[in-house]
mmCIF file of C-alpha atoms and ligand atoms in Angstrom:
data_model
loop_
_atom_site.group_PDB
_atom_site.id
_atom_site.type_symbol
_atom_site.label_atom_id
_atom_site.label_comp_id
_atom_site.label_asym_id
_atom_site.label_seq_id
_atom_site.Cartn_x
_atom_site.Cartn_y
_atom_site.Cartn_z
ATOM 1 C CA UNK A 16 16.180 4.833 56.102
ATOM 2 C CA UNK A 17 14.199 1.652 55.530
ATOM 3 C CA UNK A 18 11.321 0.816 53.230
ATOM 4 C CA UNK A 19 9.405 -2.400 52.740
ATOM 5 C CA UNK A 20 9.741 -4.574 49.611
ATOM 6 C CA UNK A 21 7.367 -7.492 50.010
ATOM 7 C CA UNK A 22 6.916 -9.610 53.132
ATOM 8 C CA UNK A 23 10.469 -10.356 54.217
ATOM 9 C CA UNK A 24 12.393 -8.004 51.939
ATOM 10 C CA UNK A 25 13.320 -4.371 52.502
ATOM 11 C CA UNK A 26 15.497 -1.569 51.157
ATOM 12 C CA UNK A 27 17.932 -0.077 53.691
ATOM 13 C CA UNK A 28 20.243 2.935 53.383
ATOM 14 C CA UNK A 29 23.376 2.042 55.340
ATOM 15 C CA UNK A 30 25.394 4.214 57.684
ATOM 16 C CA UNK A 31 28.452 3.657 59.874
ATOM 17 C CA UNK A 32 26.384 1.544 62.287
ATOM 18 C CA UNK A 33 25.714 -1.079 59.583
ATOM 19 C CA UNK A 34 26.925 -4.563 60.612
ATOM 20 C CA UNK A 35 30.317 -5.479 59.090
ATOM 21 C CA UNK A 36 28.720 -8.737 57.890
ATOM 22 C CA UNK A 37 26.457 -6.635 55.637
ATOM 23 C CA UNK A 38 29.507 -5.005 54.031
ATOM 24 C CA UNK A 39 31.113 -8.455 53.585
ATOM 25 C CA UNK A 40 27.967 -9.585 51.745
ATOM 26 C CA UNK A 41 28.193 -6.495 49.522
ATOM 27 C CA UNK A 42 31.829 -7.407 48.845
ATOM 28 C CA UNK A 43 30.813 -10.957 47.868
ATOM 29 C CA UNK A 44 28.147 -9.657 45.471
ATOM 30 C CA UNK A 45 30.509 -7.088 43.965
ATOM 31 C CA UNK A 46 33.214 -9.763 43.485
ATOM 32 C CA UNK A 47 30.931 -12.114 41.561
ATOM 33 C CA UNK A 48 28.604 -9.736 39.695
ATOM 34 C CA UNK A 49 31.129 -7.001 38.883
ATOM 35 C CA UNK A 50 34.020 -9.386 38.206
ATOM 36 C CA UNK A 51 34.940 -7.566 35.001
ATOM 37 C CA UNK A 52 36.151 -4.580 37.039
ATOM 38 C CA UNK A 53 39.532 -4.311 38.732
ATOM 39 C CA UNK A 54 38.205 -3.670 42.254
ATOM 40 C CA UNK A 55 36.468 -7.071 42.285
ATOM 41 C CA UNK A 56 39.920 -8.672 42.396
ATOM 42 C CA UNK A 57 41.331 -6.711 45.298
ATOM 43 C CA UNK A 58 42.446 -8.689 48.377
ATOM 44 C CA UNK A 59 39.618 -9.904 50.689
ATOM 45 C CA UNK A 60 38.334 -7.182 52.979
ATOM 46 C CA UNK A 61 39.176 -4.271 50.668
ATOM 47 C CA UNK A 62 35.690 -3.858 49.218
ATOM 48 C CA UNK A 63 33.907 -4.385 52.561
ATOM 49 C CA UNK A 64 36.095 -1.667 54.016
ATOM 50 C CA UNK A 65 35.567 0.596 50.980
ATOM 51 C CA UNK A 66 31.768 0.323 51.061
ATOM 52 C CA UNK A 67 31.735 0.870 54.825
ATOM 53 C CA UNK A 68 33.831 4.000 54.264
ATOM 54 C CA UNK A 69 31.355 5.217 51.620
ATOM 55 C CA UNK A 70 28.472 4.655 54.046
ATOM 56 C CA UNK A 71 30.123 7.026 56.557
ATOM 57 C CA UNK A 72 30.533 9.891 54.051
ATOM 58 C CA UNK A 73 27.772 12.486 53.683
ATOM 59 C CA UNK A 74 28.571 12.837 49.956
ATOM 60 C CA UNK A 75 28.108 9.103 49.298
ATOM 61 C CA UNK A 76 25.365 6.558 49.732
ATOM 62 C CA UNK A 77 25.195 2.776 49.995
ATOM 63 C CA UNK A 78 21.769 1.152 49.778
ATOM 64 C CA UNK A 79 21.051 -2.557 50.148
ATOM 65 C CA UNK A 80 18.109 -4.799 49.413
ATOM 66 C CA UNK A 81 17.807 -7.408 52.162
ATOM 67 C CA UNK A 82 15.763 -10.553 52.393
ATOM 68 C CA UNK A 83 15.611 -12.403 55.713
ATOM 69 C CA UNK A 84 18.638 -10.426 56.866
ATOM 70 C CA UNK A 85 20.795 -11.203 53.820
ATOM 71 C CA UNK A 86 21.882 -8.814 51.087
ATOM 72 C CA UNK A 87 20.233 -9.583 47.737
ATOM 73 C CA UNK A 88 21.370 -6.397 46.016
ATOM 74 C CA UNK A 89 23.084 -3.077 46.535
ATOM 75 C CA UNK A 90 23.729 0.270 44.893
ATOM 76 C CA UNK A 91 26.323 2.933 45.709
ATOM 77 C CA UNK A 92 26.510 6.530 44.534
ATOM 78 C CA UNK A 93 28.471 9.682 45.148
ATOM 79 C CA UNK A 94 28.500 13.432 44.593
ATOM 80 C CA UNK A 95 32.315 13.492 44.458
ATOM 81 C CA UNK A 96 33.700 10.566 42.457
ATOM 82 C CA UNK A 97 37.015 12.255 41.720
ATOM 83 C CA UNK A 98 38.205 12.346 45.335
ATOM 84 C CA UNK A 99 36.920 9.025 46.603
ATOM 85 C CA UNK A 100 39.702 6.509 46.086
ATOM 86 C CA UNK A 101 42.358 8.978 47.189
ATOM 87 C CA UNK A 102 40.480 9.996 50.337
ATOM 88 C CA UNK A 103 39.808 6.326 51.167
ATOM 89 C CA UNK A 104 43.509 5.483 50.891
ATOM 90 C CA UNK A 105 44.449 8.478 53.046
ATOM 91 C CA UNK A 106 41.799 7.600 55.647
ATOM 92 C CA UNK A 107 43.102 4.034 56.075
ATOM 93 C CA UNK A 108 46.880 4.227 55.532
ATOM 94 C CA UNK A 109 47.867 1.057 57.415
ATOM 95 C CA UNK A 110 45.144 -1.100 55.909
ATOM 96 C CA UNK A 111 45.970 0.270 52.433
ATOM 97 C CA UNK A 112 49.676 -0.445 52.926
ATOM 98 C CA UNK A 113 48.734 -4.097 53.534
ATOM 99 C CA UNK A 114 46.561 -4.252 50.408
ATOM 100 C CA UNK A 115 49.249 -2.369 48.434
ATOM 101 C CA UNK A 116 51.890 -4.928 49.444
ATOM 102 C CA UNK A 117 49.633 -7.751 48.169
ATOM 103 C CA UNK A 118 49.009 -5.834 44.928
ATOM 104 C CA UNK A 119 52.751 -5.733 44.231
ATOM 105 C CA UNK A 120 52.516 -9.512 43.726
ATOM 106 C CA UNK A 121 49.970 -8.945 40.934
ATOM 107 C CA UNK A 122 51.382 -6.204 38.649
ATOM 108 C CA UNK A 123 48.548 -6.530 36.108
ATOM 109 C CA UNK A 124 45.902 -5.865 38.744
ATOM 110 C CA UNK A 125 48.040 -3.080 40.219
ATOM 111 C CA UNK A 126 48.157 -1.441 36.771
ATOM 112 C CA UNK A 127 44.352 -1.678 36.380
ATOM 113 C CA UNK A 128 43.685 -0.243 39.856
ATOM 114 C CA UNK A 129 46.109 2.654 39.295
ATOM 115 C CA UNK A 130 44.535 3.284 35.899
ATOM 116 C CA UNK A 131 41.042 3.309 37.480
ATOM 117 C CA UNK A 132 42.190 5.743 40.175
ATOM 118 C CA UNK A 133 43.742 8.036 37.555
ATOM 119 C CA UNK A 134 40.573 7.947 35.409
ATOM 120 C CA UNK A 135 38.493 8.985 38.417
ATOM 121 C CA UNK A 136 40.941 11.615 39.671
ATOM 122 C CA UNK A 137 41.202 13.122 36.187
ATOM 123 C CA UNK A 138 37.458 13.614 36.594
ATOM 124 C CA UNK A 139 35.900 16.321 34.508
ATOM 125 C CA UNK A 140 39.280 17.794 33.499
ATOM 126 C CA UNK A 141 40.369 15.196 30.945
ATOM 127 C CA UNK A 142 37.757 12.540 30.390
ATOM 128 C CA UNK A 143 34.762 14.730 31.259
ATOM 129 C CA UNK A 144 33.640 12.190 33.831
ATOM 130 C CA UNK A 145 31.018 13.602 36.133
ATOM 131 C CA UNK A 146 31.520 13.847 39.905
ATOM 132 C CA UNK A 147 27.922 12.690 40.466
ATOM 133 C CA UNK A 148 28.107 8.987 39.743
ATOM 134 C CA UNK A 149 26.276 5.768 40.267
ATOM 135 C CA UNK A 150 29.367 3.872 41.432
ATOM 136 C CA UNK A 151 28.062 0.314 41.363
ATOM 137 C CA UNK A 152 24.880 -1.718 41.390
ATOM 138 C CA UNK A 153 24.408 -5.481 41.577
ATOM 139 C CA UNK A 154 21.618 -7.913 42.339
ATOM 140 C CA UNK A 155 22.026 -11.578 43.280
ATOM 141 C CA UNK A 156 21.169 -13.540 40.090
ATOM 142 C CA UNK A 157 18.860 -15.775 42.189
ATOM 143 C CA UNK A 158 16.763 -12.661 42.832
ATOM 144 C CA UNK A 159 17.231 -11.096 39.394
ATOM 145 C CA UNK A 160 14.446 -9.587 37.293
ATOM 146 C CA UNK A 161 12.133 -9.245 40.283
ATOM 147 C CA UNK A 162 12.341 -5.466 40.424
ATOM 148 C CA UNK A 163 15.050 -5.209 43.099
ATOM 149 C CA UNK A 164 17.468 -3.324 40.822
ATOM 150 C CA UNK A 165 14.676 -0.873 39.967
ATOM 151 C CA UNK A 166 13.868 -0.242 43.658
ATOM 152 C CA UNK A 167 17.562 0.315 44.462
ATOM 153 C CA UNK A 168 17.881 2.685 41.510
ATOM 154 C CA UNK A 169 14.802 4.672 42.627
ATOM 155 C CA UNK A 170 16.221 5.005 46.167
ATOM 156 C CA UNK A 171 19.496 6.274 44.718
ATOM 157 C CA UNK A 172 17.567 8.813 42.596
ATOM 158 C CA UNK A 173 15.740 10.071 45.715
ATOM 159 C CA UNK A 174 19.099 10.466 47.485
ATOM 160 C CA UNK A 175 20.513 12.543 44.597
ATOM 161 C CA UNK A 176 17.315 14.612 44.349
ATOM 162 C CA UNK A 177 17.377 15.438 48.074
ATOM 163 C CA UNK A 178 20.888 16.815 47.596
ATOM 164 C CA UNK A 179 19.835 19.144 44.791
ATOM 165 C CA UNK A 180 21.268 17.110 41.900
ATOM 166 C CA UNK A 181 19.517 17.343 38.529
ATOM 167 C CA UNK A 182 21.300 14.418 36.942
ATOM 168 C CA UNK A 183 24.067 11.868 37.446
ATOM 169 C CA UNK A 184 26.363 9.727 35.372
ATOM 170 C CA UNK A 185 26.544 5.961 35.037
ATOM 171 C CA UNK A 186 29.431 4.062 33.481
ATOM 172 C CA UNK A 187 28.867 0.450 32.489
ATOM 173 C CA UNK A 188 31.303 -1.949 30.864
ATOM 174 C CA UNK A 189 30.261 -2.929 27.346
ATOM 175 C CA UNK A 190 30.344 -6.576 28.520
ATOM 176 C CA UNK A 191 27.586 -5.998 31.150
ATOM 177 C CA UNK A 192 24.653 -6.697 28.808
ATOM 178 C CA UNK A 193 21.951 -6.877 31.507
ATOM 179 C CA UNK A 194 23.114 -3.570 33.000
ATOM 180 C CA UNK A 195 23.076 -1.820 29.605
ATOM 181 C CA UNK A 196 19.511 -3.031 29.073
ATOM 182 C CA UNK A 197 18.581 -2.034 32.632
ATOM 183 C CA UNK A 198 19.866 1.550 32.221
ATOM 184 C CA UNK A 199 18.097 1.955 28.855
ATOM 185 C CA UNK A 200 14.928 0.708 30.520
ATOM 186 C CA UNK A 201 15.313 3.268 33.328
ATOM 187 C CA UNK A 202 15.547 6.056 30.730
ATOM 188 C CA UNK A 203 19.269 6.795 30.948
ATOM 189 C CA UNK A 204 20.718 8.307 27.769
ATOM 190 C CA UNK A 205 24.002 7.235 26.184
ATOM 191 C CA UNK A 206 26.390 10.214 26.078
ATOM 192 C CA UNK A 207 29.604 8.565 24.964
ATOM 193 C CA UNK A 208 32.202 5.900 25.472
ATOM 194 C CA UNK A 209 35.222 5.727 27.719
ATOM 195 C CA UNK A 210 37.781 3.355 29.165
ATOM 196 C CA UNK A 211 37.627 2.888 32.909
ATOM 197 C CA UNK A 212 40.197 0.738 34.691
ATOM 198 C CA UNK A 213 41.144 -0.773 31.318
ATOM 199 C CA UNK A 214 37.528 -1.684 30.413
ATOM 200 C CA UNK A 215 35.698 -0.397 27.355
ATOM 201 C CA UNK A 216 32.598 1.273 28.807
ATOM 202 C CA UNK A 217 29.440 3.166 27.877
ATOM 203 C CA UNK A 218 28.667 6.465 29.596
ATOM 204 C CA UNK A 219 25.044 7.229 30.409
ATOM 205 C CA UNK A 220 23.445 10.378 31.785
ATOM 206 C CA UNK A 221 20.344 10.007 33.889
ATOM 207 C CA UNK A 222 18.209 13.128 34.251
ATOM 208 C CA UNK A 223 16.260 13.258 37.511
ATOM 209 C CA UNK A 224 12.670 14.252 37.002
ATOM 210 C CA UNK A 225 11.129 16.264 39.857
ATOM 211 C CA UNK A 226 8.717 14.210 41.975
ATOM 212 C CA UNK A 227 5.038 15.167 41.945
HETATM 213 C C1 COA B 321 21.638 -4.727 36.189
HETATM 214 C C2 COA B 321 21.037 -5.400 37.428
HETATM 215 C C3 COA B 321 21.463 -4.635 38.686
HETATM 216 C C4 COA B 321 19.497 -5.368 37.306
HETATM 217 O O1 COA B 321 18.933 -5.864 38.510
HETATM 218 P P1 COA B 321 17.471 -6.567 38.533
HETATM 219 O O2 COA B 321 17.030 -6.645 39.946
HETATM 220 O O3 COA B 321 17.517 -7.844 37.769
HETATM 221 O O4 COA B 321 16.625 -5.487 37.740
HETATM 222 P P2 COA B 321 15.041 -5.422 37.572
HETATM 223 O O5 COA B 321 14.375 -6.701 37.991
HETATM 224 O O6 COA B 321 14.572 -4.181 38.251
HETATM 225 O O7 COA B 321 14.945 -5.356 35.991
HETATM 226 C C5 COA B 321 14.549 -4.241 35.280
HETATM 227 C C6 COA B 321 14.994 -4.358 33.824
HETATM 228 O O8 COA B 321 16.412 -4.541 33.690
HETATM 229 C C7 COA B 321 16.685 -5.304 32.486
HETATM 230 N N1 COA B 321 17.335 -6.580 32.836
HETATM 231 C C8 COA B 321 17.539 -7.090 34.069
HETATM 232 N N2 COA B 321 18.184 -8.270 33.979
HETATM 233 C C9 COA B 321 18.368 -8.516 32.671
HETATM 234 C C10 COA B 321 18.963 -9.575 31.943
HETATM 235 N N3 COA B 321 19.514 -10.639 32.563
HETATM 236 N N4 COA B 321 19.008 -9.490 30.582
HETATM 237 C C11 COA B 321 18.471 -8.426 29.934
HETATM 238 N N5 COA B 321 17.868 -7.385 30.584
HETATM 239 C C12 COA B 321 17.837 -7.438 31.931
HETATM 240 C C13 COA B 321 15.337 -5.559 31.851
HETATM 241 O O9 COA B 321 15.057 -4.492 30.986
HETATM 242 C C14 COA B 321 14.419 -5.529 33.076
HETATM 243 O O10 COA B 321 13.093 -5.286 32.748
HETATM 244 P P3 COA B 321 12.144 -6.532 32.298
HETATM 245 O O11 COA B 321 12.413 -7.669 33.236
HETATM 246 O O12 COA B 321 10.764 -5.959 32.400
HETATM 247 O O13 COA B 321 12.547 -6.854 30.901
HETATM 248 C C15 COA B 321 21.455 -6.895 37.516
HETATM 249 O O14 COA B 321 21.180 -7.524 36.271
HETATM 250 C C16 COA B 321 22.917 -7.110 37.847
HETATM 251 O O15 COA B 321 23.294 -7.177 39.011
HETATM 252 N N6 COA B 321 23.798 -7.242 36.819
HETATM 253 C C17 COA B 321 25.202 -7.563 37.049
HETATM 254 C C18 COA B 321 25.953 -6.418 37.677
HETATM 255 C C19 COA B 321 26.083 -5.217 36.732
HETATM 256 O O16 COA B 321 26.326 -5.347 35.547
HETATM 257 N N7 COA B 321 25.944 -4.030 37.328
HETATM 258 C C20 COA B 321 26.077 -2.765 36.634
HETATM 259 C C21 COA B 321 27.461 -2.298 36.655
HETATM 260 S S1 COA B 321 27.584 -0.637 36.064
#
């Protein structure tokens, strides 16, 4: 699905036919703008492959904002957060073995990634994390505060709504000041605190209002 955002900009929901270059640009944005998180430090190619995998799953969505063919922002969401990392690893065993071997050289990062996976897998059983999650959102700082994040967020909300969801959860590191402000501004409500992948984080719930 595509919708216009000014003259040369547009919002695009990706699928498996998305160019690999697009996923590499998402990886670059994730690595710089979400650097506090463990996944930003995975070996090159991991995140591009992960986001491409998400784009192929019917229970996940990856949306990008593009300007003149380049990614200026993205958002990803899911209906099933607790199974994602595990199913990704099982879907790409050889590629994951390569990344795993590199991770052994960085035990601290390995610990954070394992901890993140366990937090997600524990899901609603232990930490009461919701399966319906905004997984990540980032906008190129050169295009910040121009409404791109808001448009991406609205597209994600439409995707959740179409799948019958009434709400979803958002987890943001306490260090991501702009994101905390952004979620407040969108109307998300703080429901608690948690630690995700070793990072102190705020949990928000966003209630989807029916359209019309
Ligand atoms: C959060 C983020 C996606 C917002 O994207 P954006 O395109 O700049 O958002 P918008 O232009 O739609 O801004 C809407 C509101 O967000 C808030 N906001 C955005 N950038 C902000 C900043 N640097 N400082 C404070 N508030 C900010 C403001 O409330 C803003 O409204 P206003 O400009 O009328 O005050 C972007 O700042 C970002 O990529 N941050 C780094 C990555 C991150 O932390 N992601 C969340 C991880 S959970």
